[in-house]
Amino acid sequence: MRAPLIAAAIAAVFGFGAGVSQAADYPSKEIQGIIQWGAGGSTDTVMRAVTPKAEDVLGGSIVLQNVTGGVGAIGLNQVANSDADGYTLLMGAENPLLYKVMGLGQKDYSDFVPINILARGTPILVARPDAPYDDYASMMAYIKQHPNEVKFGSTGPGGVPSVVTAMIENVEGKLPVTFVPYDGDGPALTALQGKAIDVMPAVLGAAIEGVKAGKMKPIAVFSTDKVEQLPDVKPITEADEKYGKFLPWGPFFGIFAPKGTPDDAVATLQDAFKQAADQDSFKQLMDNRGFILMNVSGKEAEDFMAKWQSNTTWLLQDAGLTKKSPEEFGIAKP
């Protein structure tokens, strides 16, 4: 009996030692970062800014890849179906929290561990620079006088443009415009500058440089107050105070690992991205682009997402844009 007991004890010791070594070695190879939207958009901008700083902390490489399509669902499913080993991460935005009610899939961030919610953004309505309207009131008047002539950029159901459009239609009624789909606000804003579309509901962080350069015209920010980065642009509540019931609202950007990822890998990643997002250069970039820094993980991130999901899914439900009620998924009404 003694020999087996001794052997078991030795095996336990060596097994424990191997586990410690494995934890200490992470990461031992390249990490894949799947960005669920196209190049040049808000999510891409945030992730490509923070990732090199996280690499410095990790002492390893994170290879970024844009995987577009399905309102971000293709990228999300690729990561969700990968090995939960800490070597494939989703660089995502808010959209997955709407997938179930929009009929886009059965997976969302409940299938992931939040590594870090880095920042959130403010929506802005922009038009091509030569558009025959300069503010919200004149834009709405033109749309009504020219039904189905104005082309609105879209990123599909559940994207920022669809939520902003839901707000507008809640206040104004059905919009007689033509929607043109794109794989993210980056490609859509490029199309806007090329006059392929007329108006784009986007994220301030993605549009701000184009606005400052005169390549697109700001119509309104979806906020109750002016934003310091573009102080001459009026908040939407100045055009109509009815928008106040929806605000503040905005997209967010975060990094996620599939559930089941080893705790040590999660802790290492959370620490690396927390340090990265805390660097002055990243903070300055977020501020210059109009993003609001968050840098939260764990329960704080989960609580934030739960509140965001409740507010937004019920906004879309009340606007008649959902395929299924939030109640079916246990999402409480705010």
mmCIF file of C-alpha atoms in Angstrom:
data_model
loop_
_atom_site.group_PDB
_atom_site.id
_atom_site.type_symbol
_atom_site.label_atom_id
_atom_site.label_comp_id
_atom_site.label_asym_id
_atom_site.label_seq_id
_atom_site.Cartn_x
_atom_site.Cartn_y
_atom_site.Cartn_z
ATOM 1 C CA MET A 1 0.000 0.000 0.000
ATOM 2 C CA ARG A 2 2.839 2.343 0.786
ATOM 3 C CA ALA A 3 4.317 2.231 -2.723
ATOM 4 C CA PRO A 4 1.099 3.344 -4.485
ATOM 5 C CA LEU A 5 0.616 6.089 -1.905
ATOM 6 C CA ILE A 6 4.151 7.332 -2.447
ATOM 7 C CA ALA A 7 3.703 7.187 -6.209
ATOM 8 C CA ALA A 8 0.441 9.135 -5.960
ATOM 9 C CA ALA A 9 2.092 11.735 -3.786
ATOM 10 C CA ILE A 10 4.954 12.130 -6.244
ATOM 11 C CA ALA A 11 2.509 12.423 -9.150
ATOM 12 C CA ALA A 12 0.529 15.066 -7.282
ATOM 13 C CA VAL A 13 3.657 17.067 -6.582
ATOM 14 C CA PHE A 14 4.801 16.906 -10.188
ATOM 15 C CA GLY A 15 1.306 17.690 -11.456
ATOM 16 C CA PHE A 16 1.109 20.749 -9.221
ATOM 17 C CA GLY A 17 4.534 21.873 -10.324
ATOM 18 C CA ALA A 18 3.559 21.547 -13.991
ATOM 19 C CA GLY A 19 0.477 23.678 -13.389
ATOM 20 C CA VAL A 20 2.517 26.423 -11.785
ATOM 21 C CA SER A 21 4.998 26.314 -14.656
ATOM 22 C CA GLN A 22 2.206 26.498 -17.230
ATOM 23 C CA ALA A 23 0.677 29.517 -15.485
ATOM 24 C CA ALA A 24 4.056 31.240 -15.275
ATOM 25 C CA ASP A 25 4.730 30.599 -18.978
ATOM 26 C CA TYR A 26 1.530 32.273 -20.277
ATOM 27 C CA PRO A 27 1.632 33.535 -22.928
ATOM 28 C CA SER A 28 4.015 31.100 -24.551
ATOM 29 C CA LYS A 29 2.903 31.788 -28.136
ATOM 30 C CA GLU A 30 1.125 34.401 -30.235
ATOM 31 C CA ILE A 31 -2.345 35.519 -29.160
ATOM 32 C CA GLN A 32 -4.939 36.076 -31.870
ATOM 33 C CA GLY A 33 -7.130 39.170 -31.514
ATOM 34 C CA ILE A 34 -10.264 39.035 -33.673
ATOM 35 C CA ILE A 35 -11.710 42.498 -34.356
ATOM 36 C CA GLN A 36 -15.364 42.042 -35.256
ATOM 37 C CA TRP A 37 -15.591 45.165 -37.434
ATOM 38 C CA GLY A 38 -13.741 46.577 -40.435
ATOM 39 C CA ALA A 39 -10.535 48.593 -40.544
ATOM 40 C CA GLY A 40 -10.716 52.281 -39.708
ATOM 41 C CA GLY A 41 -13.844 52.120 -37.569
ATOM 42 C CA SER A 42 -14.281 52.820 -33.876
ATOM 43 C CA THR A 43 -13.595 49.297 -32.613
ATOM 44 C CA ASP A 44 -10.556 48.951 -34.864
ATOM 45 C CA THR A 45 -9.190 52.322 -33.720
ATOM 46 C CA VAL A 46 -9.498 51.529 -30.016
ATOM 47 C CA MET A 47 -8.051 48.017 -30.300
ATOM 48 C CA ARG A 48 -5.071 48.969 -32.442
ATOM 49 C CA ALA A 49 -4.252 51.766 -30.000
ATOM 50 C CA VAL A 50 -4.344 49.678 -26.807
ATOM 51 C CA THR A 51 -2.915 46.370 -28.055
ATOM 52 C CA PRO A 52 0.772 47.370 -28.474
ATOM 53 C CA LYS A 53 0.748 48.645 -24.892
ATOM 54 C CA ALA A 54 -0.721 45.352 -23.641
ATOM 55 C CA GLU A 55 1.933 43.455 -25.628
ATOM 56 C CA ASP A 56 4.631 45.344 -23.750
ATOM 57 C CA VAL A 57 3.162 44.210 -20.434
ATOM 58 C CA LEU A 58 2.657 40.615 -21.588
ATOM 59 C CA GLY A 59 6.037 40.336 -23.239
ATOM 60 C CA GLY A 60 4.388 38.594 -26.190
ATOM 61 C CA SER A 61 2.632 39.243 -29.492
ATOM 62 C CA ILE A 62 -1.066 39.810 -30.170
ATOM 63 C CA VAL A 63 -1.843 39.454 -33.875
ATOM 64 C CA LEU A 64 -4.928 41.465 -34.845
ATOM 65 C CA GLN A 65 -7.288 40.415 -37.616
ATOM 66 C CA ASN A 66 -10.468 42.096 -38.854
ATOM 67 C CA VAL A 67 -13.216 39.483 -39.308
ATOM 68 C CA THR A 68 -16.327 41.232 -40.573
ATOM 69 C CA GLY A 69 -19.870 40.212 -41.467
ATOM 70 C CA GLY A 70 -23.136 39.367 -39.772
ATOM 71 C CA VAL A 71 -23.119 42.593 -37.712
ATOM 72 C CA GLY A 72 -20.024 41.241 -35.967
ATOM 73 C CA ALA A 73 -21.485 37.766 -35.414
ATOM 74 C CA ILE A 74 -18.993 35.995 -37.684
ATOM 75 C CA GLY A 75 -16.040 37.221 -35.644
ATOM 76 C CA LEU A 76 -17.807 36.470 -32.362
ATOM 77 C CA ASN A 77 -18.652 32.906 -33.396
ATOM 78 C CA GLN A 78 -15.091 32.301 -34.568
ATOM 79 C CA VAL A 79 -13.777 33.168 -31.115
ATOM 80 C CA ALA A 80 -16.608 31.411 -29.260
ATOM 81 C CA ASN A 81 -15.827 28.193 -31.156
ATOM 82 C CA SER A 82 -12.061 28.404 -30.575
ATOM 83 C CA ASP A 83 -10.155 26.671 -27.791
ATOM 84 C CA ALA A 84 -10.713 28.428 -24.454
ATOM 85 C CA ASP A 85 -6.984 28.602 -23.772
ATOM 86 C CA GLY A 86 -6.331 32.339 -23.664
ATOM 87 C CA TYR A 87 -4.858 32.461 -27.148
ATOM 88 C CA THR A 88 -7.912 33.708 -29.079
ATOM 89 C CA LEU A 89 -9.597 36.919 -27.966
ATOM 90 C CA LEU A 90 -12.574 38.873 -29.259
ATOM 91 C CA MET A 91 -11.984 42.574 -29.757
ATOM 92 C CA GLY A 92 -15.599 43.596 -29.811
ATOM 93 C CA ALA A 93 -18.204 46.282 -29.418
ATOM 94 C CA GLU A 94 -21.691 46.398 -27.942
ATOM 95 C CA ASN A 95 -23.568 44.615 -30.725
ATOM 96 C CA PRO A 96 -23.525 41.035 -29.358
ATOM 97 C CA LEU A 97 -25.757 42.113 -26.481
ATOM 98 C CA LEU A 98 -28.493 42.659 -29.089
ATOM 99 C CA TYR A 99 -28.035 39.483 -31.140
ATOM 100 C CA LYS A 100 -30.729 37.434 -29.416
ATOM 101 C CA VAL A 101 -33.510 40.010 -29.625
ATOM 102 C CA MET A 102 -32.531 40.947 -33.197
ATOM 103 C CA GLY A 103 -32.531 37.304 -34.314
ATOM 104 C CA LEU A 104 -28.847 37.359 -35.232
ATOM 105 C CA GLY A 105 -27.698 34.408 -33.143
ATOM 106 C CA GLN A 106 -27.886 32.624 -29.811
ATOM 107 C CA LYS A 107 -24.476 33.655 -28.500
ATOM 108 C CA ASP A 108 -23.650 36.925 -26.773
ATOM 109 C CA TYR A 109 -21.264 38.126 -24.081
ATOM 110 C CA SER A 110 -22.782 35.710 -21.568
ATOM 111 C CA ASP A 111 -20.619 33.135 -23.405
ATOM 112 C CA PHE A 112 -17.470 35.156 -22.667
ATOM 113 C CA VAL A 113 -15.387 36.525 -19.808
ATOM 114 C CA PRO A 114 -14.848 40.304 -19.999
ATOM 115 C CA ILE A 115 -11.119 41.022 -20.017
ATOM 116 C CA ASN A 116 -11.637 44.772 -20.137
ATOM 117 C CA ILE A 117 -14.340 47.258 -21.162
ATOM 118 C CA LEU A 118 -11.960 49.922 -22.418
ATOM 119 C CA ALA A 119 -14.130 52.861 -23.396
ATOM 120 C CA ARG A 120 -17.527 54.019 -24.525
ATOM 121 C CA GLY A 121 -18.467 56.468 -27.226
ATOM 122 C CA THR A 122 -20.962 59.182 -28.108
ATOM 123 C CA PRO A 123 -23.024 58.895 -31.305
ATOM 124 C CA ILE A 124 -22.917 61.710 -33.837
ATOM 125 C CA LEU A 125 -24.956 62.339 -36.961
ATOM 126 C CA VAL A 126 -22.769 63.465 -39.882
ATOM 127 C CA ALA A 127 -23.510 64.337 -43.500
ATOM 128 C CA ARG A 128 -21.453 64.688 -46.668
ATOM 129 C CA PRO A 129 -19.812 68.140 -46.693
ATOM 130 C CA ASP A 130 -21.907 69.483 -49.587
ATOM 131 C CA ALA A 131 -25.252 68.245 -48.217
ATOM 132 C CA PRO A 132 -28.042 70.842 -48.622
ATOM 133 C CA TYR A 133 -28.644 70.994 -44.848
ATOM 134 C CA ASP A 134 -26.525 72.162 -41.956
ATOM 135 C CA ASP A 135 -28.398 71.065 -38.850
ATOM 136 C CA TYR A 136 -30.982 68.589 -37.613
ATOM 137 C CA ALA A 137 -34.057 70.711 -38.382
ATOM 138 C CA SER A 138 -33.031 71.458 -41.966
ATOM 139 C CA MET A 139 -32.040 67.813 -42.522
ATOM 140 C CA MET A 140 -35.436 66.557 -41.356
ATOM 141 C CA ALA A 141 -37.203 69.157 -43.524
ATOM 142 C CA TYR A 142 -35.183 68.059 -46.572
ATOM 143 C CA ILE A 143 -35.886 64.366 -45.919
ATOM 144 C CA LYS A 144 -39.626 65.004 -45.733
ATOM 145 C CA GLN A 145 -39.551 67.098 -48.912
ATOM 146 C CA HIS A 146 -37.495 64.480 -50.795
ATOM 147 C CA PRO A 147 -38.840 61.070 -49.678
ATOM 148 C CA ASN A 148 -36.489 58.094 -50.169
ATOM 149 C CA GLU A 149 -33.879 60.313 -51.831
ATOM 150 C CA VAL A 150 -31.523 60.702 -48.851
ATOM 151 C CA LYS A 151 -29.182 57.731 -48.341
ATOM 152 C CA PHE A 152 -28.396 56.745 -44.742
ATOM 153 C CA GLY A 153 -25.387 54.532 -44.012
ATOM 154 C CA SER A 154 -26.089 51.429 -41.937
ATOM 155 C CA THR A 155 -24.097 48.665 -40.248
ATOM 156 C CA GLY A 156 -27.031 46.280 -39.924
ATOM 157 C CA PRO A 157 -29.530 45.504 -37.163
ATOM 158 C CA GLY A 158 -28.170 46.227 -33.705
ATOM 159 C CA GLY A 159 -25.368 48.522 -34.889
ATOM 160 C CA VAL A 160 -25.038 52.123 -33.713
ATOM 161 C CA PRO A 161 -26.850 53.470 -36.820
ATOM 162 C CA SER A 162 -29.843 51.191 -36.204
ATOM 163 C CA VAL A 163 -30.181 52.313 -32.581
ATOM 164 C CA VAL A 164 -29.794 56.001 -33.468
ATOM 165 C CA THR A 165 -32.337 55.543 -36.272
ATOM 166 C CA ALA A 166 -34.716 53.902 -33.778
ATOM 167 C CA MET A 167 -34.420 56.989 -31.580
ATOM 168 C CA ILE A 168 -35.096 59.291 -34.539
ATOM 169 C CA GLU A 169 -38.116 57.281 -35.671
ATOM 170 C CA ASN A 170 -39.459 57.170 -32.120
ATOM 171 C CA VAL A 171 -39.427 60.982 -32.125
ATOM 172 C CA GLU A 172 -40.189 61.734 -35.788
ATOM 173 C CA GLY A 173 -42.076 58.706 -37.070
ATOM 174 C CA LYS A 174 -40.975 56.454 -39.925
ATOM 175 C CA LEU A 175 -38.066 57.971 -41.869
ATOM 176 C CA PRO A 176 -38.559 58.053 -45.670
ATOM 177 C CA VAL A 177 -34.878 57.406 -46.427
ATOM 178 C CA THR A 178 -32.869 54.689 -48.195
ATOM 179 C CA PHE A 179 -30.517 52.610 -46.026
ATOM 180 C CA VAL A 180 -27.189 51.420 -47.473
ATOM 181 C CA PRO A 181 -25.353 48.660 -45.517
ATOM 182 C CA TYR A 182 -21.619 48.598 -44.700
ATOM 183 C CA ASP A 183 -19.308 46.383 -42.614
ATOM 184 C CA GLY A 184 -18.712 48.961 -39.905
ATOM 185 C CA ASP A 185 -18.632 52.730 -39.499
ATOM 186 C CA GLY A 186 -15.119 52.960 -40.982
ATOM 187 C CA PRO A 187 -16.155 51.845 -44.494
ATOM 188 C CA ALA A 188 -19.428 53.797 -44.194
ATOM 189 C CA LEU A 189 -17.636 57.032 -43.315
ATOM 190 C CA THR A 190 -15.288 56.506 -46.254
ATOM 191 C CA ALA A 191 -18.350 56.113 -48.470
ATOM 192 C CA LEU A 192 -19.815 59.299 -46.982
ATOM 193 C CA GLN A 193 -16.687 61.262 -47.903
ATOM 194 C CA GLY A 194 -16.941 59.819 -51.404
ATOM 195 C CA LYS A 195 -20.603 60.921 -51.595
ATOM 196 C CA ALA A 196 -21.905 57.376 -52.002
ATOM 197 C CA ILE A 197 -24.216 58.105 -49.053
ATOM 198 C CA ASP A 198 -25.591 61.329 -47.616
ATOM 199 C CA VAL A 199 -25.897 60.818 -43.851
ATOM 200 C CA MET A 200 -24.250 58.491 -41.341
ATOM 201 C CA PRO A 201 -25.085 57.912 -37.669
ATOM 202 C CA ALA A 202 -21.608 57.082 -36.355
ATOM 203 C CA VAL A 203 -19.421 57.191 -33.283
ATOM 204 C CA LEU A 204 -17.774 60.504 -32.479
ATOM 205 C CA GLY A 205 -14.383 58.802 -32.132
ATOM 206 C CA ALA A 206 -14.514 57.496 -35.700
ATOM 207 C CA ALA A 207 -15.896 60.663 -37.283
ATOM 208 C CA ILE A 208 -14.090 63.422 -35.409
ATOM 209 C CA GLU A 209 -10.983 63.632 -37.607
ATOM 210 C CA GLY A 210 -13.109 63.790 -40.753
ATOM 211 C CA VAL A 211 -15.248 66.539 -39.205
ATOM 212 C CA LYS A 212 -12.203 68.568 -38.176
ATOM 213 C CA ALA A 213 -10.732 68.163 -41.671
ATOM 214 C CA GLY A 214 -13.962 69.366 -43.290
ATOM 215 C CA LYS A 215 -14.527 66.022 -45.011
ATOM 216 C CA MET A 216 -17.927 65.551 -43.385
ATOM 217 C CA LYS A 217 -20.501 67.875 -41.858
ATOM 218 C CA PRO A 218 -21.684 67.447 -38.244
ATOM 219 C CA ILE A 219 -25.465 67.583 -37.815
ATOM 220 C CA ALA A 220 -25.870 66.817 -34.090
ATOM 221 C CA VAL A 221 -24.307 64.823 -31.261
ATOM 222 C CA PHE A 222 -26.580 62.385 -29.453
ATOM 223 C CA SER A 223 -25.954 63.810 -26.030
ATOM 224 C CA THR A 224 -27.713 66.124 -23.601
ATOM 225 C CA ASP A 225 -24.659 68.395 -23.520
ATOM 226 C CA LYS A 226 -22.097 69.692 -25.970
ATOM 227 C CA VAL A 227 -18.910 67.684 -26.325
ATOM 228 C CA GLU A 228 -15.671 69.514 -25.656
ATOM 229 C CA GLN A 229 -13.946 68.061 -28.734
ATOM 230 C CA LEU A 230 -16.546 69.683 -31.061
ATOM 231 C CA PRO A 231 -18.013 72.530 -29.003
ATOM 232 C CA ASP A 232 -19.827 74.120 -31.968
ATOM 233 C CA VAL A 233 -21.957 71.038 -32.642
ATOM 234 C CA LYS A 234 -25.343 71.155 -30.954
ATOM 235 C CA PRO A 235 -26.607 68.278 -28.801
ATOM 236 C CA ILE A 236 -29.679 66.555 -30.204
ATOM 237 C CA THR A 237 -31.797 67.640 -27.229
ATOM 238 C CA GLU A 238 -31.508 71.250 -28.414
ATOM 239 C CA ALA A 239 -33.281 70.179 -31.600
ATOM 240 C CA ASP A 240 -35.936 68.215 -29.708
ATOM 241 C CA GLU A 241 -36.028 67.633 -25.962
ATOM 242 C CA LYS A 242 -37.867 64.318 -26.514
ATOM 243 C CA TYR A 243 -34.482 62.698 -27.165
ATOM 244 C CA GLY A 244 -33.591 63.230 -23.528
ATOM 245 C CA LYS A 245 -35.445 60.068 -22.487
ATOM 246 C CA PHE A 246 -32.919 57.931 -24.398
ATOM 247 C CA LEU A 247 -29.757 59.643 -23.195
ATOM 248 C CA PRO A 248 -27.016 59.173 -22.211
ATOM 249 C CA TRP A 249 -26.493 56.279 -24.615
ATOM 250 C CA GLY A 250 -23.523 55.106 -26.620
ATOM 251 C CA PRO A 251 -21.552 52.126 -27.886
ATOM 252 C CA PHE A 252 -18.699 50.513 -25.957
ATOM 253 C CA PHE A 253 -15.545 48.627 -26.855
ATOM 254 C CA GLY A 254 -14.072 45.682 -25.009
ATOM 255 C CA ILE A 255 -11.908 42.582 -25.044
ATOM 256 C CA PHE A 256 -13.385 39.177 -24.284
ATOM 257 C CA ALA A 257 -12.202 35.584 -23.836
ATOM 258 C CA PRO A 258 -14.396 32.485 -24.225
ATOM 259 C CA LYS A 259 -15.818 31.111 -21.004
ATOM 260 C CA GLY A 260 -13.654 28.277 -19.721
ATOM 261 C CA THR A 261 -10.414 30.177 -20.324
ATOM 262 C CA PRO A 262 -8.020 29.313 -17.451
ATOM 263 C CA ASP A 263 -8.251 31.717 -14.530
ATOM 264 C CA ASP A 264 -4.519 32.460 -14.634
ATOM 265 C CA ALA A 265 -4.707 33.465 -18.294
ATOM 266 C CA VAL A 266 -7.744 35.668 -17.621
ATOM 267 C CA ALA A 267 -5.974 37.353 -14.695
ATOM 268 C CA THR A 268 -2.829 37.924 -16.765
ATOM 269 C CA LEU A 269 -4.800 39.434 -19.626
ATOM 270 C CA GLN A 270 -6.908 41.614 -17.339
ATOM 271 C CA ASP A 271 -3.795 42.990 -15.707
ATOM 272 C CA ALA A 272 -2.070 43.627 -19.039
ATOM 273 C CA PHE A 273 -4.988 45.514 -20.584
ATOM 274 C CA LYS A 274 -5.683 47.432 -17.388
ATOM 275 C CA GLN A 275 -2.096 48.680 -17.378
ATOM 276 C CA ALA A 276 -2.286 49.418 -21.111
ATOM 277 C CA ALA A 277 -5.498 51.441 -20.806
ATOM 278 C CA ASP A 278 -4.013 53.342 -17.881
ATOM 279 C CA GLN A 279 -1.122 54.729 -19.916
ATOM 280 C CA ASP A 280 -1.247 58.461 -20.556
ATOM 281 C CA SER A 281 -0.805 58.116 -24.315
ATOM 282 C CA PHE A 282 -3.893 55.877 -24.578
ATOM 283 C CA LYS A 283 -5.914 58.154 -22.304
ATOM 284 C CA GLN A 284 -4.943 61.149 -24.421
ATOM 285 C CA LEU A 285 -5.948 59.409 -27.647
ATOM 286 C CA MET A 286 -9.331 58.432 -26.202
ATOM 287 C CA ASP A 287 -9.919 61.988 -25.024
ATOM 288 C CA ASN A 288 -8.872 63.533 -28.346
ATOM 289 C CA ARG A 289 -11.187 61.194 -30.242
ATOM 290 C CA GLY A 290 -14.132 61.839 -27.928
ATOM 291 C CA PHE A 291 -14.168 58.410 -26.293
ATOM 292 C CA ILE A 292 -14.927 58.118 -22.568
ATOM 293 C CA LEU A 293 -12.367 55.925 -20.815
ATOM 294 C CA MET A 294 -13.783 53.093 -18.688
ATOM 295 C CA ASN A 295 -11.008 50.488 -18.103
ATOM 296 C CA VAL A 296 -13.149 48.066 -16.072
ATOM 297 C CA SER A 297 -13.302 44.267 -15.798
ATOM 298 C CA GLY A 298 -14.899 41.560 -13.668
ATOM 299 C CA LYS A 299 -18.218 42.302 -11.949
ATOM 300 C CA GLU A 300 -18.032 46.010 -12.761
ATOM 301 C CA ALA A 301 -17.893 45.183 -16.464
ATOM 302 C CA GLU A 302 -20.690 42.616 -16.156
ATOM 303 C CA ASP A 303 -22.963 45.073 -14.309
ATOM 304 C CA PHE A 304 -22.318 47.768 -16.926
ATOM 305 C CA MET A 305 -23.192 45.390 -19.772
ATOM 306 C CA ALA A 306 -26.355 44.160 -18.035
ATOM 307 C CA LYS A 307 -27.639 47.736 -17.669
ATOM 308 C CA TRP A 308 -26.659 48.612 -21.250
ATOM 309 C CA GLN A 309 -28.408 45.520 -22.594
ATOM 310 C CA SER A 310 -31.585 46.264 -20.640
ATOM 311 C CA ASN A 311 -31.807 49.877 -21.798
ATOM 312 C CA THR A 312 -31.003 49.198 -25.447
ATOM 313 C CA THR A 313 -33.009 46.036 -26.090
ATOM 314 C CA TRP A 314 -36.126 47.624 -24.645
ATOM 315 C CA LEU A 315 -35.560 50.783 -26.704
ATOM 316 C CA LEU A 316 -35.476 48.620 -29.834
ATOM 317 C CA GLN A 317 -38.447 46.565 -28.615
ATOM 318 C CA ASP A 318 -40.558 49.684 -28.071
ATOM 319 C CA ALA A 319 -39.547 50.899 -31.546
ATOM 320 C CA GLY A 320 -40.811 47.631 -33.058
ATOM 321 C CA LEU A 321 -37.385 46.646 -34.381
ATOM 322 C CA THR A 322 -36.760 43.406 -32.470
ATOM 323 C CA LYS A 323 -37.483 39.874 -33.676
ATOM 324 C CA LYS A 324 -38.020 38.602 -30.118
ATOM 325 C CA SER A 325 -38.931 40.298 -26.881
ATOM 326 C CA PRO A 326 -36.177 40.869 -24.296
ATOM 327 C CA GLU A 327 -38.508 39.126 -21.826
ATOM 328 C CA GLU A 328 -37.854 35.825 -23.590
ATOM 329 C CA PHE A 329 -34.216 36.045 -22.503
ATOM 330 C CA GLY A 330 -34.818 37.289 -18.986
ATOM 331 C CA ILE A 331 -33.756 40.856 -19.782
ATOM 332 C CA ALA A 332 -35.545 43.069 -17.290
ATOM 333 C CA LYS A 333 -37.216 46.281 -18.467
ATOM 334 C CA PRO A 334 -35.412 49.379 -17.114
#
